[in-house]
Short mmCIF file of C-alpha atoms in Angstrom, two decimals:
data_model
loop_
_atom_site.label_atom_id
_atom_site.label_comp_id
_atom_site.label_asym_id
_atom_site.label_seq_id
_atom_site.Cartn_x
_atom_site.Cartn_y
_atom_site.Cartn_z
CA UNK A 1 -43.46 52.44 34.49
CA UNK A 2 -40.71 53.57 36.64
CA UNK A 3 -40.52 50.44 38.47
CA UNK A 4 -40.24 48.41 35.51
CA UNK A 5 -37.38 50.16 34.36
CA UNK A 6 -34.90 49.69 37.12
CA UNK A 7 -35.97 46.09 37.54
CA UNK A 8 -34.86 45.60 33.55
CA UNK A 9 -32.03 47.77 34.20
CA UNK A 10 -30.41 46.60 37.24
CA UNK A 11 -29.61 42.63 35.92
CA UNK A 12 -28.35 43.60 32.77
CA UNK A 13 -26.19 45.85 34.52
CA UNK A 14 -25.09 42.50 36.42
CA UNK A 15 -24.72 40.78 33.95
CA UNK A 16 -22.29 43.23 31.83
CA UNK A 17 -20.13 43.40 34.97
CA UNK A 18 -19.80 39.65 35.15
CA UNK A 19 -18.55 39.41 31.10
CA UNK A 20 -16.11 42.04 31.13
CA UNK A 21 -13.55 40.21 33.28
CA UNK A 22 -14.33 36.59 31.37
CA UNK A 23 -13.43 39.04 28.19
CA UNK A 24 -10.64 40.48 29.41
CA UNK A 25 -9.12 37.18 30.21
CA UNK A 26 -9.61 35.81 27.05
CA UNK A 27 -7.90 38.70 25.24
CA UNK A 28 -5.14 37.66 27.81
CA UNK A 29 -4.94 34.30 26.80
CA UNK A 30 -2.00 33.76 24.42
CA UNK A 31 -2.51 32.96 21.20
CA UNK A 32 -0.84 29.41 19.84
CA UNK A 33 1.99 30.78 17.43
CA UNK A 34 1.69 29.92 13.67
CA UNK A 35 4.58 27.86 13.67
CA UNK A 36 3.81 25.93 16.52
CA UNK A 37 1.91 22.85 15.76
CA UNK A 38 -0.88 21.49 17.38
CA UNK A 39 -1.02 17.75 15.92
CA UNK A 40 0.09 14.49 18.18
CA UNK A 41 3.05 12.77 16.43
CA UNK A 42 2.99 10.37 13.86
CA UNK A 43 3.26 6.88 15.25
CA UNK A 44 4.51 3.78 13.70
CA UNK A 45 0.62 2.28 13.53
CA UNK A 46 -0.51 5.71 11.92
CA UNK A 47 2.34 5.75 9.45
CA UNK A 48 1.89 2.31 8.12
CA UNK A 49 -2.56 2.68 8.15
CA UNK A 50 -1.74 5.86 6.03
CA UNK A 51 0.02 3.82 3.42
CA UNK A 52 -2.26 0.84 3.40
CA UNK A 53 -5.00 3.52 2.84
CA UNK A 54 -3.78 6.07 0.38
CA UNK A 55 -0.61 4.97 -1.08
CA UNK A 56 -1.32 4.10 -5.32
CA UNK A 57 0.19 1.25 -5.38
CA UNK A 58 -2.10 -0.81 -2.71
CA UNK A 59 -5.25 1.14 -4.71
CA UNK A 60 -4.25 -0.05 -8.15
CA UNK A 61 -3.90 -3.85 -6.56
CA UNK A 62 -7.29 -3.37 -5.36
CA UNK A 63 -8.54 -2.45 -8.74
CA UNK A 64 -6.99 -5.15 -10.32
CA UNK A 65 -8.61 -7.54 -7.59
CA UNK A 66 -11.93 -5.97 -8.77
CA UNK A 67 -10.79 -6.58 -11.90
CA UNK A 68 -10.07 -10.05 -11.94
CA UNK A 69 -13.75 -10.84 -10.14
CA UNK A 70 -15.38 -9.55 -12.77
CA UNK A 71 -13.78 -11.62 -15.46
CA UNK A 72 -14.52 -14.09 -13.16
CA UNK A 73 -18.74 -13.54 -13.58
CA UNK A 74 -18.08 -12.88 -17.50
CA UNK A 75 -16.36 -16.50 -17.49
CA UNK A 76 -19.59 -17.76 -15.13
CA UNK A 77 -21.88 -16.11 -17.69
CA UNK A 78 -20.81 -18.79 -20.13
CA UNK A 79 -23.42 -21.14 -18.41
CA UNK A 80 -26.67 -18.82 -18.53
CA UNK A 81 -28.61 -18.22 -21.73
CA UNK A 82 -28.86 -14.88 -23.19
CA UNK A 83 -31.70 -12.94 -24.76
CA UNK A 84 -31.56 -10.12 -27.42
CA UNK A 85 -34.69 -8.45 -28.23
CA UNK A 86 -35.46 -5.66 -31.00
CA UNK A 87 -37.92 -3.63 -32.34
CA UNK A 88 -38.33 -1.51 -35.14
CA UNK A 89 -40.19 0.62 -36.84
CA UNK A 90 -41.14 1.29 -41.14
CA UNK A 91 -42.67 4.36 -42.43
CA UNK A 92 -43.47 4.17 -45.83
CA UNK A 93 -45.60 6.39 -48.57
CA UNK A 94 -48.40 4.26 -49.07
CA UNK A 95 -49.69 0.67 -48.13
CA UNK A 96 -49.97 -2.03 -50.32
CA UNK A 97 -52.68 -4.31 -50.82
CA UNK A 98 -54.25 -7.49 -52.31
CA UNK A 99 -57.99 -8.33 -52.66
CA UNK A 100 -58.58 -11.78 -52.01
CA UNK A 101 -62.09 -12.62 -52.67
CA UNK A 102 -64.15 -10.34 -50.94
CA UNK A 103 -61.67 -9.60 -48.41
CA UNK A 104 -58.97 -6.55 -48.57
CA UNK A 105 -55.40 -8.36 -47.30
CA UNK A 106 -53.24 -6.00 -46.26
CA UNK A 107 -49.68 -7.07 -47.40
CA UNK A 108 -47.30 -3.41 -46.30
CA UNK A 109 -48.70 -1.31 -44.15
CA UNK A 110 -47.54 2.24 -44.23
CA UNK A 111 -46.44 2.33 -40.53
CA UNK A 112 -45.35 -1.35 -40.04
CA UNK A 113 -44.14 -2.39 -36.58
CA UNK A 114 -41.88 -5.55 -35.90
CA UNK A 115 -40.14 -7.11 -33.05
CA UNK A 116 -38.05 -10.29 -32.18
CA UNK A 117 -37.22 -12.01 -29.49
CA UNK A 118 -34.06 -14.55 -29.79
CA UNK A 119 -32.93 -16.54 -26.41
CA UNK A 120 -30.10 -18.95 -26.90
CA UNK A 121 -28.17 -21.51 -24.24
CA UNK A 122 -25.26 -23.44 -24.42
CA UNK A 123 -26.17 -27.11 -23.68
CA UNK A 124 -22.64 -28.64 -23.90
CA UNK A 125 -19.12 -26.86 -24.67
CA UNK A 126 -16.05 -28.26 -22.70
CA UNK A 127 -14.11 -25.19 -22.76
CA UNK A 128 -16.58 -23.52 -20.26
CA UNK A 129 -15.27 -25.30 -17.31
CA UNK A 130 -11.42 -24.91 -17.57
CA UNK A 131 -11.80 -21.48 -18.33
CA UNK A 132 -14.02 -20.96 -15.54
CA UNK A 133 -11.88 -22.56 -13.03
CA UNK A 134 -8.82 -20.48 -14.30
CA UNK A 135 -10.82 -17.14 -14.18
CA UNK A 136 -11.68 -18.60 -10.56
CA UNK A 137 -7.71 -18.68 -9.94
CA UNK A 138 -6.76 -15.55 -11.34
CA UNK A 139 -8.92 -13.99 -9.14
CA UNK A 140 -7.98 -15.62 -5.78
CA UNK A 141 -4.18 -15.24 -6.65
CA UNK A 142 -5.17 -11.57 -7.69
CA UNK A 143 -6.59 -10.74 -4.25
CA UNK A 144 -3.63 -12.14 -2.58
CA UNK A 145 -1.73 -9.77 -4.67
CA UNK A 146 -3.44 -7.17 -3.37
CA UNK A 147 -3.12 -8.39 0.16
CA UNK A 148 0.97 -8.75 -0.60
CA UNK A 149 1.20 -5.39 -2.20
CA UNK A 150 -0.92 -3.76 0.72
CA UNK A 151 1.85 -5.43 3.13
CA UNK A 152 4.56 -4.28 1.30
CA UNK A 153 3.92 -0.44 1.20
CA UNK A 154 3.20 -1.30 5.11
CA UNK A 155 6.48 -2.25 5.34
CA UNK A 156 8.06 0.52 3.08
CA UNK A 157 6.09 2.98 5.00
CA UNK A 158 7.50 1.88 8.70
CA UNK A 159 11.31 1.38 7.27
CA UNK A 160 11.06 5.21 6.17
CA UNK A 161 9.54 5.69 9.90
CA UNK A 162 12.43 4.30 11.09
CA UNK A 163 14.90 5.99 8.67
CA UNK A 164 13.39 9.05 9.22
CA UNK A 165 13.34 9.08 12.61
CA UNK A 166 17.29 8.06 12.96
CA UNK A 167 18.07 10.69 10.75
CA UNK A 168 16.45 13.01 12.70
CA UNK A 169 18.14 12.33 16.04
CA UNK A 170 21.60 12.56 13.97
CA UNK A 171 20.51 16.27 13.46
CA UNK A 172 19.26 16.62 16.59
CA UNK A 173 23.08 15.18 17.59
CA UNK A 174 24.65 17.89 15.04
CA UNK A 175 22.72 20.42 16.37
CA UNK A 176 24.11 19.71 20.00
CA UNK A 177 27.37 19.48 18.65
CA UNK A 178 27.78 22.60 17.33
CA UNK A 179 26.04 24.34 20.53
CA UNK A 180 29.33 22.86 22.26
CA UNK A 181 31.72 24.05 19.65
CA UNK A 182 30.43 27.26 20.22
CA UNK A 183 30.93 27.07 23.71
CA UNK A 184 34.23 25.58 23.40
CA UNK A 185 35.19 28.76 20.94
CA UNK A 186 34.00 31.35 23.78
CA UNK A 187 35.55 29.35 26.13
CA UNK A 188 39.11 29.52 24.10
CA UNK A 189 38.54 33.23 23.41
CA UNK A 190 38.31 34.28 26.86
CA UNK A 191 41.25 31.91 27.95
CA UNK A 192 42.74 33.51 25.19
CA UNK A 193 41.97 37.10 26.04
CA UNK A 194 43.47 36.09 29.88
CA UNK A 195 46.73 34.87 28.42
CA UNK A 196 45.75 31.22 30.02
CA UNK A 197 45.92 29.79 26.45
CA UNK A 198 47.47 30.53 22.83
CA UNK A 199 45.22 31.73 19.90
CA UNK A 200 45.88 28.27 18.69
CA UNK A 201 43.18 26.85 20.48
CA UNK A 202 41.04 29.99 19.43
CA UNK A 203 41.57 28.96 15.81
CA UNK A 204 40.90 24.78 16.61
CA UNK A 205 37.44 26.04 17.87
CA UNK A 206 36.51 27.55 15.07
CA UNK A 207 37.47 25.17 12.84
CA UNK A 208 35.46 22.93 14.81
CA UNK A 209 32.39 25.33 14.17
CA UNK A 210 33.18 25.67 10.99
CA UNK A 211 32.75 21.69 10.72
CA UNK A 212 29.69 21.36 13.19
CA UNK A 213 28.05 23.91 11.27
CA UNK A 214 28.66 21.87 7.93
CA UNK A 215 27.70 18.33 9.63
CA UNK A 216 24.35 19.68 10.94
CA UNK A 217 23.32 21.04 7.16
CA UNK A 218 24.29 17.89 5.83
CA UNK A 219 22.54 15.93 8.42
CA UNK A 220 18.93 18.53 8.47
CA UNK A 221 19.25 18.14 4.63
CA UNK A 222 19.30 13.89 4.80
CA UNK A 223 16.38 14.27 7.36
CA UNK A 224 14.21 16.44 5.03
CA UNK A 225 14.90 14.37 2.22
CA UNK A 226 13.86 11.31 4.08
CA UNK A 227 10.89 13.12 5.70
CA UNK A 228 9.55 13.67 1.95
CA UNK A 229 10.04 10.26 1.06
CA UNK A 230 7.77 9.26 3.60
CA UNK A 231 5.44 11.68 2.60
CA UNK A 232 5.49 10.64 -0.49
CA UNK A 233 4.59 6.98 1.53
CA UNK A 234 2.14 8.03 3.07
CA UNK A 235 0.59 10.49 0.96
CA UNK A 236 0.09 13.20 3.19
CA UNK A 237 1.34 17.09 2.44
CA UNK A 238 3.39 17.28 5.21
CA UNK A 239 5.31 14.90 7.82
CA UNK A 240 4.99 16.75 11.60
CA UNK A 241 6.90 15.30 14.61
CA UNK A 242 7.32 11.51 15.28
CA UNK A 243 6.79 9.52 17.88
CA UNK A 244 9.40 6.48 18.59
CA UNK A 245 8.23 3.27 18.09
CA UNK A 246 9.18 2.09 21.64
CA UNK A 247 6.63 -0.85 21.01
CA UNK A 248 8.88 -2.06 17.90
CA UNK A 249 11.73 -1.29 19.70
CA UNK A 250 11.58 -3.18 22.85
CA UNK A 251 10.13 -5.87 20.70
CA UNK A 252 13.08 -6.23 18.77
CA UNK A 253 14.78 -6.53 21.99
CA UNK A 254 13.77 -9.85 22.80
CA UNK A 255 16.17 -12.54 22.34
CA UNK A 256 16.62 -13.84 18.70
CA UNK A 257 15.36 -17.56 19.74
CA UNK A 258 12.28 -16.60 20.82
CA UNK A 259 11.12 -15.48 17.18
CA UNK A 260 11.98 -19.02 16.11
CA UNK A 261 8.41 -19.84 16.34
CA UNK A 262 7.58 -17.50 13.76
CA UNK A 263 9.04 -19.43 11.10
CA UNK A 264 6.49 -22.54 11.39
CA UNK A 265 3.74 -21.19 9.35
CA UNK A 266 5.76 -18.73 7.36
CA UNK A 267 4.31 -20.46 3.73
CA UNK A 268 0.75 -20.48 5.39
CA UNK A 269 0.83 -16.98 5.82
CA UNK A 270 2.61 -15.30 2.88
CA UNK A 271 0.17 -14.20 0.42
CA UNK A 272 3.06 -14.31 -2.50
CA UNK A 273 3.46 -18.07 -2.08
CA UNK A 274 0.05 -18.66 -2.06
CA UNK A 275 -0.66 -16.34 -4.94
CA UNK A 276 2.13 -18.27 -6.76
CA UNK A 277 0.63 -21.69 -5.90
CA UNK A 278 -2.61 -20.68 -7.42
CA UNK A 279 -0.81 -19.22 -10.47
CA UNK A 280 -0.15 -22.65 -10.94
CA UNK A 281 -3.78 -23.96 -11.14
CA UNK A 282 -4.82 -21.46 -13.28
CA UNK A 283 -1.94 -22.34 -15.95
CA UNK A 284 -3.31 -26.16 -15.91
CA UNK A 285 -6.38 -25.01 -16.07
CA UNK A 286 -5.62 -23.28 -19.17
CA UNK A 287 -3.55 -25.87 -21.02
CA UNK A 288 -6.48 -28.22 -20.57
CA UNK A 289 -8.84 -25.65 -22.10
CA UNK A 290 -7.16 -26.49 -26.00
CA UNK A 291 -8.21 -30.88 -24.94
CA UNK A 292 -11.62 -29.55 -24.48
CA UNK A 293 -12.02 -28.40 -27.99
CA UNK A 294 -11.84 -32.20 -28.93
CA UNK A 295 -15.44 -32.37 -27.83
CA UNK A 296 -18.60 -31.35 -29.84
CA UNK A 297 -20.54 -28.35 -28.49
CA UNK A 298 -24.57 -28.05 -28.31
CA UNK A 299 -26.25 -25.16 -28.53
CA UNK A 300 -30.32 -24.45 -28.66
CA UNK A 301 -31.79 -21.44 -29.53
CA UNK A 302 -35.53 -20.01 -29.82
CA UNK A 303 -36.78 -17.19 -31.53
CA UNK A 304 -40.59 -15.56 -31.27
CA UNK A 305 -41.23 -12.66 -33.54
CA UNK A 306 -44.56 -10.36 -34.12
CA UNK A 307 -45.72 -7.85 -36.45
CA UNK A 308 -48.75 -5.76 -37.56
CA UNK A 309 -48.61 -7.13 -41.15
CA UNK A 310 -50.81 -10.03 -41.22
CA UNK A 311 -49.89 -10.68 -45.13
CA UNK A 312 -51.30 -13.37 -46.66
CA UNK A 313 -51.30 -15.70 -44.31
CA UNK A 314 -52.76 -13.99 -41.61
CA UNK A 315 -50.84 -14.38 -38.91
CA UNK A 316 -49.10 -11.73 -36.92
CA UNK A 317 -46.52 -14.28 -34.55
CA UNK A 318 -43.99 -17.03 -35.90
CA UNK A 319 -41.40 -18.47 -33.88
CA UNK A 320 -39.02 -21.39 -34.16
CA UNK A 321 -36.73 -23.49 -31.91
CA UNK A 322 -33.91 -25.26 -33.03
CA UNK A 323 -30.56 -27.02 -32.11
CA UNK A 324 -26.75 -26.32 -33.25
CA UNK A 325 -24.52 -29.38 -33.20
CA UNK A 326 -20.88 -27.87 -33.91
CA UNK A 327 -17.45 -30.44 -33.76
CA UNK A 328 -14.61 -29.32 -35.10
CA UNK A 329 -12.78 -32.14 -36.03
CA UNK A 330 -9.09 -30.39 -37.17
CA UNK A 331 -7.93 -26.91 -36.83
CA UNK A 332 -5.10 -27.26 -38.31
CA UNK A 333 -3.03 -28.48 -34.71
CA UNK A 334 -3.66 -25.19 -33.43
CA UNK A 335 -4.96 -26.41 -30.59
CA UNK A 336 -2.57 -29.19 -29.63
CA UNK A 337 0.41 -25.81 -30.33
CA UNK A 338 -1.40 -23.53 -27.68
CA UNK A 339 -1.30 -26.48 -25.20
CA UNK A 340 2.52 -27.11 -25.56
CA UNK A 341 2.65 -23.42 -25.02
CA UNK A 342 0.33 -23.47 -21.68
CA UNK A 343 2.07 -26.44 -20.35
CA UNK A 344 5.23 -24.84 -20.75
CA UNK A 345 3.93 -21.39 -18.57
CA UNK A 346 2.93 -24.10 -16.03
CA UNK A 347 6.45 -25.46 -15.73
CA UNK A 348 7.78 -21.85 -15.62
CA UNK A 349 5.02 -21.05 -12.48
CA UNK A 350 6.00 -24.19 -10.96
CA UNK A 351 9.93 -23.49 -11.20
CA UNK A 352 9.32 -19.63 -9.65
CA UNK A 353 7.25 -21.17 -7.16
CA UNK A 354 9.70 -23.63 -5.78
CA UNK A 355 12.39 -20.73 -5.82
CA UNK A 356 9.98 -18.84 -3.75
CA UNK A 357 9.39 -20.98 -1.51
CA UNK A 358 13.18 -22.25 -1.12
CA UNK A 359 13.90 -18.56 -0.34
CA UNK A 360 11.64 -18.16 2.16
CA UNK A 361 13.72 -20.64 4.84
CA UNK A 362 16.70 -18.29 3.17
CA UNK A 363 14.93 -14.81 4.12
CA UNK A 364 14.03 -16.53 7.47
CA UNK A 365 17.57 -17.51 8.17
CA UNK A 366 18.97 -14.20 7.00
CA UNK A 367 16.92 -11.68 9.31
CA UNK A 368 17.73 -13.96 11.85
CA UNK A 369 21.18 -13.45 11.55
CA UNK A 370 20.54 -9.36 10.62
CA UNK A 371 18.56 -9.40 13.62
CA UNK A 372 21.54 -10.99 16.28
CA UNK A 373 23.91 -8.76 14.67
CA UNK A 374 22.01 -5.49 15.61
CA UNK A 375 21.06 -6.36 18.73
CA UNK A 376 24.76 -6.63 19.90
CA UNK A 377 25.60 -3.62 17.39
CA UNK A 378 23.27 -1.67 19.33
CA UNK A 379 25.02 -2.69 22.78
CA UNK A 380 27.97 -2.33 21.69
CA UNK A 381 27.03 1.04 20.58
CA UNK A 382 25.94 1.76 24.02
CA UNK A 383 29.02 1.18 25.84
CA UNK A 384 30.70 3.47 23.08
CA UNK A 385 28.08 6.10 23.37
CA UNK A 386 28.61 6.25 27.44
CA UNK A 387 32.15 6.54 27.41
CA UNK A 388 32.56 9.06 24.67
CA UNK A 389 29.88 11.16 26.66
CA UNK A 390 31.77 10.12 30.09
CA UNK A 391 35.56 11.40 28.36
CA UNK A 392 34.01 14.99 26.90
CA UNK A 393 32.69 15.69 30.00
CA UNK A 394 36.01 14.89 31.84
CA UNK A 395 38.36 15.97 28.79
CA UNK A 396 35.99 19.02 29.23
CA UNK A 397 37.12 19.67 32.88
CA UNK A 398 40.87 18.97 32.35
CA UNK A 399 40.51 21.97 29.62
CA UNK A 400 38.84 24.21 31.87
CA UNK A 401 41.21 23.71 34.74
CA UNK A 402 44.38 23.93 31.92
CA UNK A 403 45.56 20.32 32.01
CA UNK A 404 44.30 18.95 28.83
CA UNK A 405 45.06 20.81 24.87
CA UNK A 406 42.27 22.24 22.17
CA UNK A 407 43.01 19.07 20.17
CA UNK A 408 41.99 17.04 23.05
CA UNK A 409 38.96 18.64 23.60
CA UNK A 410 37.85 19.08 20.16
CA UNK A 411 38.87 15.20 19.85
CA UNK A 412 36.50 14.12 22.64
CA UNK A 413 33.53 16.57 21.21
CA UNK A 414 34.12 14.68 17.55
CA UNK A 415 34.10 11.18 19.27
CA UNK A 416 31.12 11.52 21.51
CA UNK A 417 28.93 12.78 18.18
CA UNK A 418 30.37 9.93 16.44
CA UNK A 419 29.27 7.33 18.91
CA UNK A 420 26.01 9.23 19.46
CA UNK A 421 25.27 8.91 15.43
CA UNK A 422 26.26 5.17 15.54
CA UNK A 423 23.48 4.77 18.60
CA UNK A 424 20.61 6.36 16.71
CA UNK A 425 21.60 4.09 13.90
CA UNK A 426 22.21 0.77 15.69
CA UNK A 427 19.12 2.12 17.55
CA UNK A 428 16.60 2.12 14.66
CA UNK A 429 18.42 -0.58 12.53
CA UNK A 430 17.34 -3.17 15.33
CA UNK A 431 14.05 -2.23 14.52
CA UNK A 432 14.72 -2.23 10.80
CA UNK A 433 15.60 -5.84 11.55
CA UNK A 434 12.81 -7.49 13.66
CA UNK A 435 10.52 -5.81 10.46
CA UNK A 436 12.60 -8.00 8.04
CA UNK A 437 12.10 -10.82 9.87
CA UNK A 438 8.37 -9.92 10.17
CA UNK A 439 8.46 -9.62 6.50
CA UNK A 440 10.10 -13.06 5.56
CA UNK A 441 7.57 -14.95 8.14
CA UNK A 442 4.27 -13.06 6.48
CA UNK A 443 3.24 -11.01 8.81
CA UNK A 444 2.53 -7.23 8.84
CA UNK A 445 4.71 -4.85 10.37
CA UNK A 446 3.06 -4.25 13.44
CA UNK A 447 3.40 -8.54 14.05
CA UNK A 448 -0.36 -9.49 13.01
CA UNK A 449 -1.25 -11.38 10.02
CA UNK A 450 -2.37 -9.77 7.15
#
């Protein structure tokens, strides 16, 4: 017994000694703060699978799509025969009966059962196969409204992305403005204070920190107004930190004639020209629906019924089959009215159609030219950025070393945020533009067909 013990003693002791230090360095280990957050930034592709996923408006087109197939299989069910059966069931106080020679004939029974059995096809009826082919239609051009709705909140989705993002860095170029208005104000103090400068420029700096300090709250409040909006896009509680689209970005880069390509196929692709097109086969399928009713319609129908009340006659099943001949020969012209009407709806789908489809070389040319024009805003915008940045910094020296006025200084600061705003906005409306131009050729926008 007192072996055992120190040989069950001594390795948990071991063992304890070996923990505490693992313990102790996990009590050491800092804690992630509970503002800090721990997601990877939204991306472009994220943002825009969000809203294809959750966003109400691509869910609703998907219902209607659903929608539009199953008025497809009532309109098929035209064609198949259809069978009602029914039962039922009589109590009553007392039976009734009839001798008949030496035999006791039943005629009500006191618990009488019954049941039927009618099945009935259409042989002939024009109207089946117009409608049919227009339910066909309607769902086809429904599901390519789906498919062009679903693209649309894409693209709604990625120019918030965008917006969002350029509003951001305009804060983030606020927020860097003001840190050098401060400086520029401690700077002028203590120049000040030396009797190396006037209290002039004391009260030019903090003007200009008065008006840094307004810019940046005007700027953080655009940003969170555009972050909700894309929210809202996406349909997520909250937007964290985004990741630049550099993909997009360099994309949009390229030069403008090598998207020309792009524009080949652009009816092919876009699901709201073919939806439209197909709009137009359902109207003529319609308007030759009201001919059809110029045509007789055959129907045959057979019905089996059985009972426990023999009666009479003795039997307990009877059945019949029989055929319906039904022509209408004048309804008044109501039919010959409804296909003026339906011809005219075609005429009106064929007119928007050929607008659509004339616009579409429009849109082309147009983001084209939107397009061209940002990518030489945006170097333009460079050249301005780098030599607004390249005066501060020297106006910035000349101040320091006495040779250059407040005003000149708080001129420079003012330009270089200026021309930094005007980058992150040339910056992200290049990208704005190669997703137009995505947009008028029918593509999604992340460039892959929908």
């Amino acid at each position: 017994m007192h072996l055992i013990r120190p040989a069950v003693v001594l390795p948990v002791c071991a063992w304890l000694a070996l923990c505490v230090p693992e313990a102790r360095a996990q009590e050491q280990q800092p804690a992630p703060a509970s503002g800090q957050s721990t997601q990877e930034p939204l991306t472009l592709e994220r943002a825009v699978s969000l809203a294809s996923e959750r966003n109400e408006t691509t869910l609703s087109a998907q219902a209607r799509a659903e929608a539009a197939e199953a008025r497809v299989a009532q309109a098929r069910a035209f064609f198949f025969p259809r069978l009602v059966v029914n039962g039922g069931y009589t109590r009553r106080p007392q039976e009734r009966t009839r001798q008949v020679g030496e035999e006791t004939v039943v005629l009500q029974r006191a618990n009488a059962l019954d049941a039927n059995a009618i099945a009935s096809v259409t042989l002939f009826d024009a109207r089946g196969f117009p409608l049919y082919q227009a339910a066909k239609r309607d769902s086809e051009a429904t599901a390519l409204d789906a498919k062009e709705a679903r693209r649309q909140v894409a693209f709604q989705a990625a120019t918030a992305f965008l917006s969002t993002l350029g509003l951001q860095q305009v804060a983030d170029a606020a927020e860097r403005r003001l840190a050098y208005a401060r400086q520029s104000l401690e700077e002028a103090q203590a120049r000040a204070q030396a009797g190396l400068a006037s209290t002039n420029d004391v009260t030019r700096a903090q003007l200009d920190v008065a008006t840094a300090e307004a810019e940046l709250a005007d700027a953080v409040g655009q940003a969170e107004t555009s972050r909700l909006q894309l929210g809202y896009l996406l349909v997520v509680p909250e937007v964290g930190a985004l990741a630049p689209p550099e993909t997009l970005l360099g994309e949009a880069s390229r030069p403008v004639d090598s998207f020309a390509g792009l524009a080949d196929k652009a009816l092919e692709r876009r699901p709201d020209i073919l939806s439209s097109k197909l709009r137009i086969e359902q109207q003529r399928a319609l308007a030759r629906e009201p001919l059809a009713r110029l045509f007789p319609s055959l129907t045959a129908s057979a019905q089996g019924s059985v009972t426990n009340e023999a009666g009479l006659n003795g039997q307990t099943f009877n059945g019949f089959l029989s055929v319906d001949l039904t022509w209408t020969l004048f309804d008044g012209g109501t039919r010959y009215a409804e296909r003026r009407e339906r011809l005219a709806l075609t005429r009106i789908q064929e007119l928007d159609t050929a607008a659509r489809v004339r616009g579409v070389d429009v849109s082309v040319e147009s983001a084209h030219v939107s397009l061209r024009t940002a990518q030489a805003a945006l170097s333009r915008s460079q050249v301005a950025f780098d030599a607004a940045r390249q005066n501060a910094e020297e106006t910035t020296i000349l101040y320091r070393q006495g040779l250059a006025s407040s005003l000149a200084l708080s001129d420079a600061q003012v330009r270089q945020f200026e021309a930094e705003v005007s980058l992150a906005q040339a910056r992200y409306a290049l990208g704005t533009a190669l997703l137009e131009l995505r947009s008028a050729v029918g593509l999604d926008p992340l460039g892959k067909e929908p």
